[in-house]
XYZ file of C-alpha atoms in Angstrom:
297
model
C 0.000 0.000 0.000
C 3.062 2.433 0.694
C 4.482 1.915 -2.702
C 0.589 2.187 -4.475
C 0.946 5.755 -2.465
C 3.911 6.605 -3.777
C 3.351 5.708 -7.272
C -0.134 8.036 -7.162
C 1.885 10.730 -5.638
C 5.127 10.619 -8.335
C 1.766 10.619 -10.724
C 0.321 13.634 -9.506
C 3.749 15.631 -9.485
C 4.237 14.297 -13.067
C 0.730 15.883 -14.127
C 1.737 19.209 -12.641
C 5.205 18.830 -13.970
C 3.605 18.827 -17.415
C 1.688 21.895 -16.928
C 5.046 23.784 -15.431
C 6.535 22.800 -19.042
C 3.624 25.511 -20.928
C 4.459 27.885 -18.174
C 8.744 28.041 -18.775
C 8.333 27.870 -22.197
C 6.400 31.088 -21.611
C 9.098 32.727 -19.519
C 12.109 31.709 -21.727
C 10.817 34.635 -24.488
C 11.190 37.057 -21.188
C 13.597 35.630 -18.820
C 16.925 34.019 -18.464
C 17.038 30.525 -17.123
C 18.888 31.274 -13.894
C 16.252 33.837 -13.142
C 13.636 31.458 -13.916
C 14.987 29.047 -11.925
C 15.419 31.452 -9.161
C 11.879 32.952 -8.516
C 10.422 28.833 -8.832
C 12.595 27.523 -6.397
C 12.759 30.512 -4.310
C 8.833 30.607 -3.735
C 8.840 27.287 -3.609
C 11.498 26.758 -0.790
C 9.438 30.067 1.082
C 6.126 27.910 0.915
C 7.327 24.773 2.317
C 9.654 26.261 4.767
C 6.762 27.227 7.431
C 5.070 23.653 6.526
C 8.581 21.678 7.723
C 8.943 23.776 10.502
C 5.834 22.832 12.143
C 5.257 19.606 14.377
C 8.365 17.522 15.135
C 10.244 17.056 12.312
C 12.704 15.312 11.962
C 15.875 17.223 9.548
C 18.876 15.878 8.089
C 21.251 14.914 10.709
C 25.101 16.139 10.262
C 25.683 13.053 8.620
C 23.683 13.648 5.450
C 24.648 17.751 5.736
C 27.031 17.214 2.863
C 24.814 14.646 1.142
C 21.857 16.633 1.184
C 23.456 20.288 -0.028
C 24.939 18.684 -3.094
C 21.448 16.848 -4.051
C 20.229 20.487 -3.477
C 22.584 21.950 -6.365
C 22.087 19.314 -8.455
C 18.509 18.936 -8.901
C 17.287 22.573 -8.094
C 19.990 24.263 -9.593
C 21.806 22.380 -12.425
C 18.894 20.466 -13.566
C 16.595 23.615 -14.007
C 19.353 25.710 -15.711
C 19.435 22.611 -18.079
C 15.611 22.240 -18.263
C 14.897 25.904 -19.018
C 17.263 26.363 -21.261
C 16.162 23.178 -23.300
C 13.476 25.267 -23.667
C 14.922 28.197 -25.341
C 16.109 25.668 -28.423
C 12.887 22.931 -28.298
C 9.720 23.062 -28.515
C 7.732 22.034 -25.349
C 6.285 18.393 -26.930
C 9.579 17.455 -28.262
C 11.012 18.968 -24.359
C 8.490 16.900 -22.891
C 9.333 13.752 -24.783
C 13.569 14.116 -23.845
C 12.118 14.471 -20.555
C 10.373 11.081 -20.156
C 13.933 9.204 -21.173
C 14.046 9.328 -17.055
C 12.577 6.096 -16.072
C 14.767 3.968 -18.720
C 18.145 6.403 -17.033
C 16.641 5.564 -13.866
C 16.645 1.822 -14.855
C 19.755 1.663 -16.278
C 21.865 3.805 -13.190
C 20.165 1.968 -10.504
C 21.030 -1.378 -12.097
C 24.504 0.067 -12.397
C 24.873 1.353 -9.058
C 23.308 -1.961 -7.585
C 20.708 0.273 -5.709
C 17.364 -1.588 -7.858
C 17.123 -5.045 -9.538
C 16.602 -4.738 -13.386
C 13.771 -7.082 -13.968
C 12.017 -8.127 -17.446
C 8.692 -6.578 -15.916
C 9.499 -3.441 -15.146
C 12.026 -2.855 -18.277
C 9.315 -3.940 -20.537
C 6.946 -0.946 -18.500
C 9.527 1.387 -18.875
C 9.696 0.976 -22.750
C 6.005 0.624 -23.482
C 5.670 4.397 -21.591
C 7.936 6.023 -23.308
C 6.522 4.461 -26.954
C 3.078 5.475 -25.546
C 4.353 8.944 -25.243
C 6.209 9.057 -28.821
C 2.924 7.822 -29.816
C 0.485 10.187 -28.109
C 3.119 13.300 -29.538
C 3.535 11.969 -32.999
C 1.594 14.154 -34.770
C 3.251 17.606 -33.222
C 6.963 16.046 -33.463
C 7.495 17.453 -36.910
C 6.708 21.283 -36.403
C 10.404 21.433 -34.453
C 12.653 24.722 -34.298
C 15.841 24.254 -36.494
C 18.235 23.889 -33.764
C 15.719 21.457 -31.384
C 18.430 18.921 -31.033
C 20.309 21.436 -28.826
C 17.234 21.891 -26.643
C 16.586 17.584 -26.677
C 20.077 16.828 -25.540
C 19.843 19.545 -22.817
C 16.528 17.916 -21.461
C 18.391 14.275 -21.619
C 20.946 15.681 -19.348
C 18.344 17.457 -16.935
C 16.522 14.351 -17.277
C 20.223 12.240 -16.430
C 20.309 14.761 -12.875
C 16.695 13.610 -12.141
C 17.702 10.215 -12.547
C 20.680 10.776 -10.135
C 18.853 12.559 -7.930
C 15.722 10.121 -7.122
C 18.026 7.603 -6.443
C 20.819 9.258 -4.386
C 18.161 10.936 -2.227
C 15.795 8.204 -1.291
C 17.873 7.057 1.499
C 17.967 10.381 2.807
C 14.126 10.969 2.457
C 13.627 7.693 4.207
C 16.062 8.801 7.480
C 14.164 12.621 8.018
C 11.200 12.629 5.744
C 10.040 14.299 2.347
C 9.110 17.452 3.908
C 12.351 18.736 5.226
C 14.905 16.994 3.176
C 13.097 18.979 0.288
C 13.341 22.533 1.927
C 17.190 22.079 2.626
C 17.530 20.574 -0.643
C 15.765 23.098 -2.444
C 17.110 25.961 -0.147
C 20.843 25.040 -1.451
C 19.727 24.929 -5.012
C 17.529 28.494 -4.908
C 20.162 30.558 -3.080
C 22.966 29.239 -5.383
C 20.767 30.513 -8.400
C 19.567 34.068 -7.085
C 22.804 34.483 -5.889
C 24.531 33.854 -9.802
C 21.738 35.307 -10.989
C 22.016 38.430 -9.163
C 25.885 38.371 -9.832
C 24.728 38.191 -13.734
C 22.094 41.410 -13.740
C 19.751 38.280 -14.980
C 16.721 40.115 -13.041
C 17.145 43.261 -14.888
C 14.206 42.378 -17.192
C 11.716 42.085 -14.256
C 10.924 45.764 -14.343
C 9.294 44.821 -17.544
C 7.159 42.020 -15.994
C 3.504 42.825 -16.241
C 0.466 40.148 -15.192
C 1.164 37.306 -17.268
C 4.677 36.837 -16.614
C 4.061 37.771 -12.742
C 1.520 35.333 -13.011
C 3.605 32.596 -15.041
C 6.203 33.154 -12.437
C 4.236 32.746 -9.099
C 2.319 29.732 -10.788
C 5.720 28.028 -11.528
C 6.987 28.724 -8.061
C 3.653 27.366 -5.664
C 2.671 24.673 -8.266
C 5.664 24.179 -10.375
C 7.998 23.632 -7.074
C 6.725 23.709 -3.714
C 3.610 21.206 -4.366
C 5.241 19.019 -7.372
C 8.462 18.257 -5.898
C 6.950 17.980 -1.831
C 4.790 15.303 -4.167
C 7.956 13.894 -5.818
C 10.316 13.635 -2.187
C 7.044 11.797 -0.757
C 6.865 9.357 -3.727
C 10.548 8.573 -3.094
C 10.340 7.757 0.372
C 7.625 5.388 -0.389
C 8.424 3.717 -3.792
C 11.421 2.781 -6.375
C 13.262 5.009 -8.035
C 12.215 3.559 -11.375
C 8.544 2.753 -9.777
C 8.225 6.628 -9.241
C 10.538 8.071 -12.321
C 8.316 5.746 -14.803
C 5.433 7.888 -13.790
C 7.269 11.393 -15.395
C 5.316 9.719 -19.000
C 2.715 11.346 -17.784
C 4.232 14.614 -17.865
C 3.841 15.068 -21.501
C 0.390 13.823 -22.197
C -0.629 16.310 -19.285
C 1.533 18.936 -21.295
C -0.255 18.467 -24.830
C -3.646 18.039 -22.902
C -3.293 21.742 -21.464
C -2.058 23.062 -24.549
C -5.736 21.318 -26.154
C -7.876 23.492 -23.100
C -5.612 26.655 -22.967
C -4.494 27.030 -26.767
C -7.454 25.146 -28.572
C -4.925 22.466 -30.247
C -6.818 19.749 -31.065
C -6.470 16.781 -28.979
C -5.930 13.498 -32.396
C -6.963 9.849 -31.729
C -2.663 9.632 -31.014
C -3.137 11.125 -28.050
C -6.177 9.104 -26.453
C -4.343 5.958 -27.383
C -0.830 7.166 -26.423
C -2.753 7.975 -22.694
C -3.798 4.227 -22.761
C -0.694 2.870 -23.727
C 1.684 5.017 -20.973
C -1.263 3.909 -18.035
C -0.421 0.097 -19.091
C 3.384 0.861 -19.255
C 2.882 2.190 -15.634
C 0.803 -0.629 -14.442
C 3.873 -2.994 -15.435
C 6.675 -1.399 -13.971
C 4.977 -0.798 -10.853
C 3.279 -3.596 -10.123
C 4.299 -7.408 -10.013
C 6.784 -7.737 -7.068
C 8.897 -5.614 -4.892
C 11.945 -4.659 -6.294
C 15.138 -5.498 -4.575
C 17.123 -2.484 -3.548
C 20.854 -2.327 -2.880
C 21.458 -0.528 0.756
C 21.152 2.714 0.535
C 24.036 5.172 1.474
């Protein structure tokens, strides 16, 4: 039952992921990525920061100091410097799509790292996500800026520091909890980026912000950080690394669904079928036996 939890909850962060993708893509025309980066983790962190201070929580102990501050840089400050500026060169289906490589990365570091069996099951629900999401974005692959495959290998690696990240941090998650091991982590990653992007002048163009990028910022910030990855650090405390990464497949299909309600693109018979085929890639990689996990350290 905790790993059915976890699963729904990596699900639900992946849905809101994919709605975070519309709202970056937005911001990349008026901000840089370090300043993007900045004002979503920084609300974010300022959100869950009164949540993990109340009740007895239990933070990282001085052991997992070091541990937890370099998770911090690497997946709230390299990954979204990567991930935004994929962006900037991409377009936000193709984006999306580079983005749910994850679960096979995931796969393929935890096998190497001994940290997760590699099993037929789960490999072959891996695979048949990620064809349900080529398949549910085929029609919208084609219209591609010139220079996309800049933006696709920058989302591989952002998607290669989520990997890394899931996996190094679940021990940690499971010693003081999702709550405050993502406020220090997150912390560490937001004051590195406002403090480069301070040192760069990258916050120069928000005297031109008006409502919609005010708006695209806060939305990215309370939904696109503080409530996805508080989702994300739950689902890894409960579940697999590849049980919750596999569910990031959902990302995109929640992506192209928005753009159908928000920018009237029409929603093809790819897309219904791609949503069936990434819900039975899910079902196999996340269900059919525990995986066997390495000791974590």
């Amino acid at each position: 039952m905790s790993e059915l939890w976890g699963v729904v909850a990596a699900a639900a962060s992946s849905a809101l992921g994919g709605t975070s993708i519309a709202a970056t893509r937005y911001l990349v025309g008026h901000l840089d990525p370090l300043a993007i980066g900045s004002f979503r983790f920084g609300i974010g962190c300022l959100l869950l920061a009164p949540v993990a201070l109340l009740g007895d929580r239990r933070w990282p102990g001085r052991g997992d100091w070091l541990q937890t501050a370099g998770l911090g840089l690497l997946f709230f400050a390299v990954f979204p410097i990567l991930f935004n500026a994929s962006l900037i060169y991409t377009s936000s289906a193709r984006g999306a799509l580079a983005l749910s490589t994850l679960p096979l990365l995931s796969l393929v570091v935890g096998a190497a790292l001994g940290r997760e069996r590699l099993t037929a099951r789960k490999t072959a629900g891996v695979l048949i996500a990620m064809a349900g999401v080529g398949f549910a974005l085929l029609a919208g692959l084609g219209h591609a800026p010139p220079q996309a495959w800049r933006g696709d290998l920058l989302m591989i690696a952002a998607a290669l520091c989520m990997a890394l990240y899931g996996i190094w941090s679940k021990p940690v998650i499971g010693r003081c909890g999702p709550i405050p091991f993502t406020t220090v982590a997150m912390a560490v990653g937001a004051a590195a980026l406002v403090l480069i992007s301070a040192l760069r002048g990258s916050f120069d163009a928000v005297a031109q912000f008006a409502v919609p990028e005010w708006s695209a910022a806060l939305y990215l910030g309370v939904v696109g950080a503080a409530l996805t990855f508080y989702l994300w650090a739950f689902a890894l405390g409960r579940a697999s690394p590849t049980s919750v990464a596999v569910t990031v497949t959902v990302n995109p299909v929640t992506a192209s669904l928005v753009a159908a309600l928000m920018l009237n693109e029409p929603i093809g018979w790819n897309l219904a079928v791609g949503i069936v085929v990434v819900g039975v890639g899910i079902w196999l990689a996340t269900t059919g036996g525990r995986s066997a996990a390495a000791g974590g350290g």
